[in-house]
PDB file of C-alpha atoms in Angstrom:
ATOM      1  CA  GLY A  13      37.784  46.079 -22.536  1.00 97.00           C
ATOM      2  CA  SER A  14      38.994  45.627 -26.113  1.00 97.00           C
ATOM      3  CA  ALA A  15      42.498  43.958 -27.170  1.00 98.00           C
ATOM      4  CA  VAL A  16      43.888  42.738 -31.292  1.00 98.00           C
ATOM      5  CA  ILE A  17      45.621  39.811 -31.565  1.00 98.00           C
ATOM      6  CA  ALA A  18      47.188  38.437 -34.489  1.00 96.00           C
ATOM      7  CA  ALA A  19      45.742  35.262 -35.619  1.00 95.00           C
ATOM      8  CA  MET A  20      46.312  32.745 -38.007  1.00 94.00           C
ATOM      9  CA  GLU A  21      44.049  31.356 -40.694  1.00 89.00           C
ATOM     10  CA  GLY A  22      46.501  28.743 -42.359  1.00 88.00           C
ATOM     11  CA  THR A  23      49.274  30.578 -43.605  1.00 90.00           C
ATOM     12  CA  ARG A  24      47.790  33.938 -43.830  1.00 94.00           C
ATOM     13  CA  PRO A  25      48.006  36.809 -40.833  1.00 95.00           C
ATOM     14  CA  MET A  26      44.990  38.256 -39.717  1.00 95.00           C
ATOM     15  CA  LEU A  27      44.486  40.993 -37.340  1.00 97.00           C
ATOM     16  CA  VAL A  28      41.132  40.620 -34.838  1.00 97.00           C
ATOM     17  CA  GLU A  29      39.607  42.673 -32.231  1.00 97.00           C
ATOM     18  CA  ILE A  30      38.419  40.638 -29.006  1.00 98.00           C
ATOM     19  CA  GLN A  31      36.242  42.452 -26.843  1.00 98.00           C
ATOM     20  CA  ALA A  32      35.180  41.963 -23.081  1.00 98.00           C
ATOM     21  CA  LEU A  33      32.872  42.969 -20.666  1.00 98.00           C
ATOM     22  CA  VAL A  34      33.269  42.215 -17.031  1.00 97.00           C
ATOM     23  CA  SER A  35      30.406  43.317 -15.032  1.00 95.00           C
ATOM     24  CA  SER A  36      29.412  42.627 -11.420  1.00 90.00           C
ATOM     25  CA  SER A  37      26.622  40.150 -10.922  1.00 84.00           C
ATOM     26  CA  LYS A  38      23.342  40.001  -9.010  1.00 78.00           C
ATOM     27  CA  PHE A  39      23.372  36.342  -8.373  1.00 75.00           C
ATOM     28  CA  GLY A  40      26.075  34.235  -6.631  1.00 74.00           C
ATOM     29  CA  ASN A  41      28.114  33.069  -9.264  1.00 83.00           C
ATOM     30  CA  GLY A  42      28.966  35.030 -12.258  1.00 88.00           C
ATOM     31  CA  ARG A  43      27.896  33.684 -16.137  1.00 91.00           C
ATOM     32  CA  ARG A  44      30.580  33.331 -18.676  1.00 93.00           C
ATOM     33  CA  THR A  45      29.428  34.161 -22.467  1.00 95.00           C
ATOM     34  CA  THR A  46      31.108  34.060 -25.384  1.00 97.00           C
ATOM     35  CA  GLN A  47      31.287  34.533 -29.483  1.00 97.00           C
ATOM     36  CA  GLY A  48      33.843  33.634 -31.508  1.00 97.00           C
ATOM     37  CA  VAL A  49      35.859  31.587 -29.139  1.00 97.00           C
ATOM     38  CA  GLU A  50      35.329  28.535 -26.495  1.00 96.00           C
ATOM     39  CA  ILE A  51      33.850  29.022 -23.432  1.00 96.00           C
ATOM     40  CA  ASN A  52      35.808  26.925 -21.690  1.00 96.00           C
ATOM     41  CA  ARG A  53      38.929  28.380 -22.970  1.00 96.00           C
ATOM     42  CA  VAL A  54      37.436  31.447 -21.218  1.00 96.00           C
ATOM     43  CA  ALA A  55      36.841  29.891 -18.117  1.00 95.00           C
ATOM     44  CA  LEU A  56      40.162  28.090 -17.718  1.00 96.00           C
ATOM     45  CA  LEU A  57      41.580  31.546 -18.487  1.00 97.00           C
ATOM     46  CA  VAL A  58      39.703  33.249 -15.799  1.00 96.00           C
ATOM     47  CA  ALA A  59      40.255  30.920 -13.255  1.00 95.00           C
ATOM     48  CA  MET A  60      44.411  31.052 -14.259  1.00 97.00           C
ATOM     49  CA  LEU A  61      43.874  34.954 -13.683  1.00 97.00           C
ATOM     50  CA  GLU A  62      42.302  34.771 -10.077  1.00 96.00           C
ATOM     51  CA  LYS A  63      45.228  32.165  -9.144  1.00 96.00           C
ATOM     52  CA  ARG A  64      48.140  33.819 -10.565  1.00 96.00           C
ATOM     53  CA  VAL A  65      47.062  37.499 -10.603  1.00 96.00           C
ATOM     54  CA  GLY A  66      44.855  37.518  -7.562  1.00 95.00           C
ATOM     55  CA  LEU A  67      41.876  39.389  -9.799  1.00 95.00           C
ATOM     56  CA  LEU A  68      38.756  38.126  -8.109  1.00 92.00           C
ATOM     57  CA  MET A  69      36.069  37.665 -11.109  1.00 93.00           C
ATOM     58  CA  SER A  70      34.076  34.447  -9.962  1.00 87.00           C
ATOM     59  CA  GLY A  71      31.004  36.758  -8.864  1.00 90.00           C
ATOM     60  CA  ASP A  72      31.170  38.948 -11.970  1.00 95.00           C
ATOM     61  CA  ASP A  73      29.482  38.369 -15.281  1.00 96.00           C
ATOM     62  CA  ILE A  74      31.926  38.109 -17.764  1.00 97.00           C
ATOM     63  CA  PHE A  75      31.462  38.554 -21.632  1.00 98.00           C
ATOM     64  CA  VAL A  76      33.949  37.674 -24.639  1.00 98.00           C
ATOM     65  CA  ASN A  77      33.379  38.451 -28.013  1.00 97.00           C
ATOM     66  CA  LEU A  78      35.351  38.031 -31.281  1.00 97.00           C
ATOM     67  CA  VAL A  79      34.356  40.920 -33.587  1.00 95.00           C
ATOM     68  CA  GLY A  80      32.840  40.768 -36.995  1.00 91.00           C
ATOM     69  CA  GLY A  81      31.345  36.926 -36.639  1.00 90.00           C
ATOM     70  CA  MET A  82      34.929  34.961 -36.758  1.00 91.00           C
ATOM     71  CA  THR A  83      35.440  32.206 -34.503  1.00 94.00           C
ATOM     72  CA  LEU A  84      39.052  31.233 -33.681  1.00 94.00           C
ATOM     73  CA  ASP A  85      40.315  28.301 -31.731  1.00 91.00           C
ATOM     74  CA  GLU A  86      44.256  28.365 -32.075  1.00 93.00           C
ATOM     75  CA  PRO A  87      46.024  28.763 -28.378  1.00 94.00           C
ATOM     76  CA  ALA A  88      47.871  32.163 -29.413  1.00 96.00           C
ATOM     77  CA  THR A  89      44.200  34.112 -28.757  1.00 97.00           C
ATOM     78  CA  ASP A  90      44.855  33.581 -24.938  1.00 98.00           C
ATOM     79  CA  LEU A  91      46.735  36.823 -24.558  1.00 98.00           C
ATOM     80  CA  GLY A  92      44.450  38.809 -25.966  1.00 98.00           C
ATOM     81  CA  ILE A  93      41.721  37.067 -24.347  1.00 98.00           C
ATOM     82  CA  VAL A  94      42.990  37.940 -21.112  1.00 98.00           C
ATOM     83  CA  ALA A  95      44.443  41.476 -21.968  1.00 98.00           C
ATOM     84  CA  ALA A  96      40.305  42.517 -22.964  1.00 98.00           C
ATOM     85  CA  VAL A  97      39.101  40.853 -19.581  1.00 98.00           C
ATOM     86  CA  VAL A  98      41.694  42.701 -17.709  1.00 98.00           C
ATOM     87  CA  SER A  99      41.245  45.576 -19.392  1.00 98.00           C
ATOM     88  CA  SER A 100      37.242  45.781 -18.876  1.00 98.00           C
ATOM     89  CA  PHE A 101      37.664  44.515 -15.328  1.00 97.00           C
ATOM     90  CA  ARG A 102      40.162  47.128 -14.487  1.00 97.00           C
ATOM     91  CA  ASN A 103      38.274  50.020 -16.724  1.00 97.00           C
ATOM     92  CA  ILE A 104      41.437  51.097 -18.412  1.00 97.00           C
ATOM     93  CA  PRO A 105      42.308  50.259 -21.998  1.00 97.00           C
ATOM     94  CA  ILE A 106      44.442  48.863 -23.841  1.00 97.00           C
ATOM     95  CA  HIS A 107      46.449  51.620 -26.420  1.00 96.00           C
ATOM     96  CA  GLN A 108      45.018  51.317 -29.945  1.00 94.00           C
ATOM     97  CA  GLN A 109      48.075  50.746 -31.476  1.00 96.00           C
ATOM     98  CA  THR A 110      49.488  47.917 -29.363  1.00 98.00           C
ATOM     99  CA  ILE A 111      48.746  44.086 -30.806  1.00 97.00           C
ATOM    100  CA  VAL A 112      49.150  41.040 -28.663  1.00 98.00           C
ATOM    101  CA  PHE A 113      49.444  37.283 -29.387  1.00 98.00           C
ATOM    102  CA  GLY A 114      50.642  34.314 -27.235  1.00 98.00           C
ATOM    103  CA  GLU A 115      49.512  30.894 -25.626  1.00 98.00           C
ATOM    104  CA  LEU A 116      49.174  30.978 -21.850  1.00 98.00           C
ATOM    105  CA  GLY A 117      49.744  27.758 -19.191  1.00 97.00           C
ATOM    106  CA  LEU A 118      48.067  27.368 -16.587  1.00 95.00           C
ATOM    107  CA  ALA A 119      50.818  28.469 -14.872  1.00 96.00           C
ATOM    108  CA  GLY A 120      50.369  32.088 -15.840  1.00 97.00           C
ATOM    109  CA  GLU A 121      53.416  31.435 -18.427  1.00 98.00           C
ATOM    110  CA  VAL A 122      53.151  33.075 -21.949  1.00 98.00           C
ATOM    111  CA  ARG A 123      54.238  30.219 -24.116  1.00 97.00           C
ATOM    112  CA  ALA A 124      55.675  30.746 -27.872  1.00 96.00           C
ATOM    113  CA  THR A 125      53.654  30.376 -30.745  1.00 96.00           C
ATOM    114  CA  SER A 126      53.870  29.561 -34.702  1.00 95.00           C
ATOM    115  CA  GLN A 127      54.442  32.090 -37.350  1.00 95.00           C
ATOM    116  CA  ALA A 128      55.422  35.073 -34.964  1.00 96.00           C
ATOM    117  CA  ALA A 129      57.531  36.669 -37.603  1.00 95.00           C
ATOM    118  CA  ILE A 130      54.695  36.690 -40.296  1.00 95.00           C
ATOM    119  CA  ARG A 131      52.026  38.238 -37.329  1.00 96.00           C
ATOM    120  CA  ILE A 132      54.627  40.542 -36.579  1.00 96.00           C
ATOM    121  CA  ARG A 133      55.022  41.953 -40.563  1.00 95.00           C
ATOM    122  CA  GLU A 134      51.128  42.082 -40.710  1.00 96.00           C
ATOM    123  CA  ALA A 135      50.856  44.369 -37.698  1.00 96.00           C
ATOM    124  CA  ALA A 136      53.519  46.708 -38.357  1.00 96.00           C
ATOM    125  CA  ARG A 137      52.211  46.769 -42.571  1.00 95.00           C
ATOM    126  CA  MET A 138      48.733  47.339 -41.051  1.00 95.00           C
ATOM    127  CA  GLY A 139      50.748  50.601 -39.091  1.00 96.00           C
ATOM    128  CA  PHE A 140      50.696  49.320 -35.237  1.00 97.00           C
ATOM    129  CA  GLN A 141      53.316  50.798 -32.878  1.00 96.00           C
ATOM    130  CA  ARG A 142      53.605  48.107 -30.435  1.00 97.00           C
ATOM    131  CA  ALA A 143      53.380  44.271 -29.782  1.00 97.00           C
ATOM    132  CA  VAL A 144      53.488  42.208 -26.378  1.00 98.00           C
ATOM    133  CA  ILE A 145      54.341  38.659 -27.388  1.00 98.00           C
ATOM    134  CA  PRO A 146      55.874  35.321 -25.948  1.00 98.00           C
ATOM    135  CA  GLN A 147      59.485  36.095 -24.954  1.00 97.00           C
ATOM    136  CA  ASN A 148      60.538  33.008 -26.642  1.00 97.00           C
ATOM    137  CA  ASN A 149      59.488  34.429 -30.140  1.00 97.00           C
ATOM    138  CA  LEU A 150      61.745  37.110 -29.953  1.00 95.00           C
ATOM    139  CA  SER A 151      64.694  35.398 -31.467  1.00 92.00           C
ATOM    140  CA  GLY A 152      62.934  34.896 -34.657  1.00 82.00           C
ATOM    141  CA  ILE A 153      61.852  38.703 -35.177  1.00 89.00           C
ATOM    142  CA  GLU A 154      63.483  40.655 -37.087  1.00 86.00           C
ATOM    143  CA  PRO A 155      63.810  44.223 -35.545  1.00 84.00           C
ATOM    144  CA  ASP A 156      61.286  46.774 -37.612  1.00 84.00           C
ATOM    145  CA  ASP A 157      61.931  50.438 -36.883  1.00 87.00           C
ATOM    146  CA  ARG A 158      58.109  50.959 -36.885  1.00 90.00           C
ATOM    147  CA  LEU A 159      56.946  48.582 -34.126  1.00 95.00           C
ATOM    148  CA  GLU A 160      58.414  48.258 -30.698  1.00 96.00           C
ATOM    149  CA  VAL A 161      58.138  44.747 -29.931  1.00 96.00           C
ATOM    150  CA  ILE A 162      57.974  43.725 -25.923  1.00 97.00           C
ATOM    151  CA  GLY A 163      58.921  39.893 -25.162  1.00 97.00           C
ATOM    152  CA  VAL A 164      57.045  38.963 -21.805  1.00 98.00           C
ATOM    153  CA  ARG A 165      57.598  35.617 -19.738  1.00 98.00           C
ATOM    154  CA  SER A 166      54.549  35.769 -17.664  1.00 98.00           C
ATOM    155  CA  VAL A 167      50.716  36.913 -18.044  1.00 98.00           C
ATOM    156  CA  VAL A 168      52.233  39.246 -14.612  1.00 98.00           C
ATOM    157  CA  GLU A 169      54.789  40.690 -17.014  1.00 98.00           C
ATOM    158  CA  ALA A 170      52.192  40.973 -19.801  1.00 98.00           C
ATOM    159  CA  LEU A 171      49.558  42.720 -18.010  1.00 98.00           C
ATOM    160  CA  GLU A 172      52.432  45.272 -16.713  1.00 97.00           C
ATOM    161  CA  ALA A 173      53.665  45.766 -20.279  1.00 97.00           C
ATOM    162  CA  LEU A 174      49.886  46.346 -21.523  1.00 97.00           C
ATOM    163  CA  PHE A 175      48.849  48.618 -18.319  1.00 95.00           C
TER     164      PHE A 175
END
């Protein structure tokens, strides 16, 4: 699975690809391996997916990689990590021209992130056609004919919008 996120490095927006691979494990407990994102954050997000969405992945190996050797630790990457993991788990790709960002809470809620308008402007400038973002960020976004912006309140809504 693969998802593109709009991340911030200081005040500069960057579009970064997150890749995930979910594979059944030969052992009882699945491994979690990450590059570029914190392993504990991925484990927490997978546990939230199991509890709130009903995707049983505890016995699967999950590998998450931030393309390009980058390292990000901002909460807005959460929705991208979840999108890539679910894409791999369901074996359904996310449309190439879709961008995502948003922080996820333990209850599965999608929380607003800072500098959403800058992230959206960069996505439109780079030719993306669709953005799935926190509902609470919609008020600060100016309409752009080049980019369809979908606001979501929960991880379930986000997954419905993506798949």
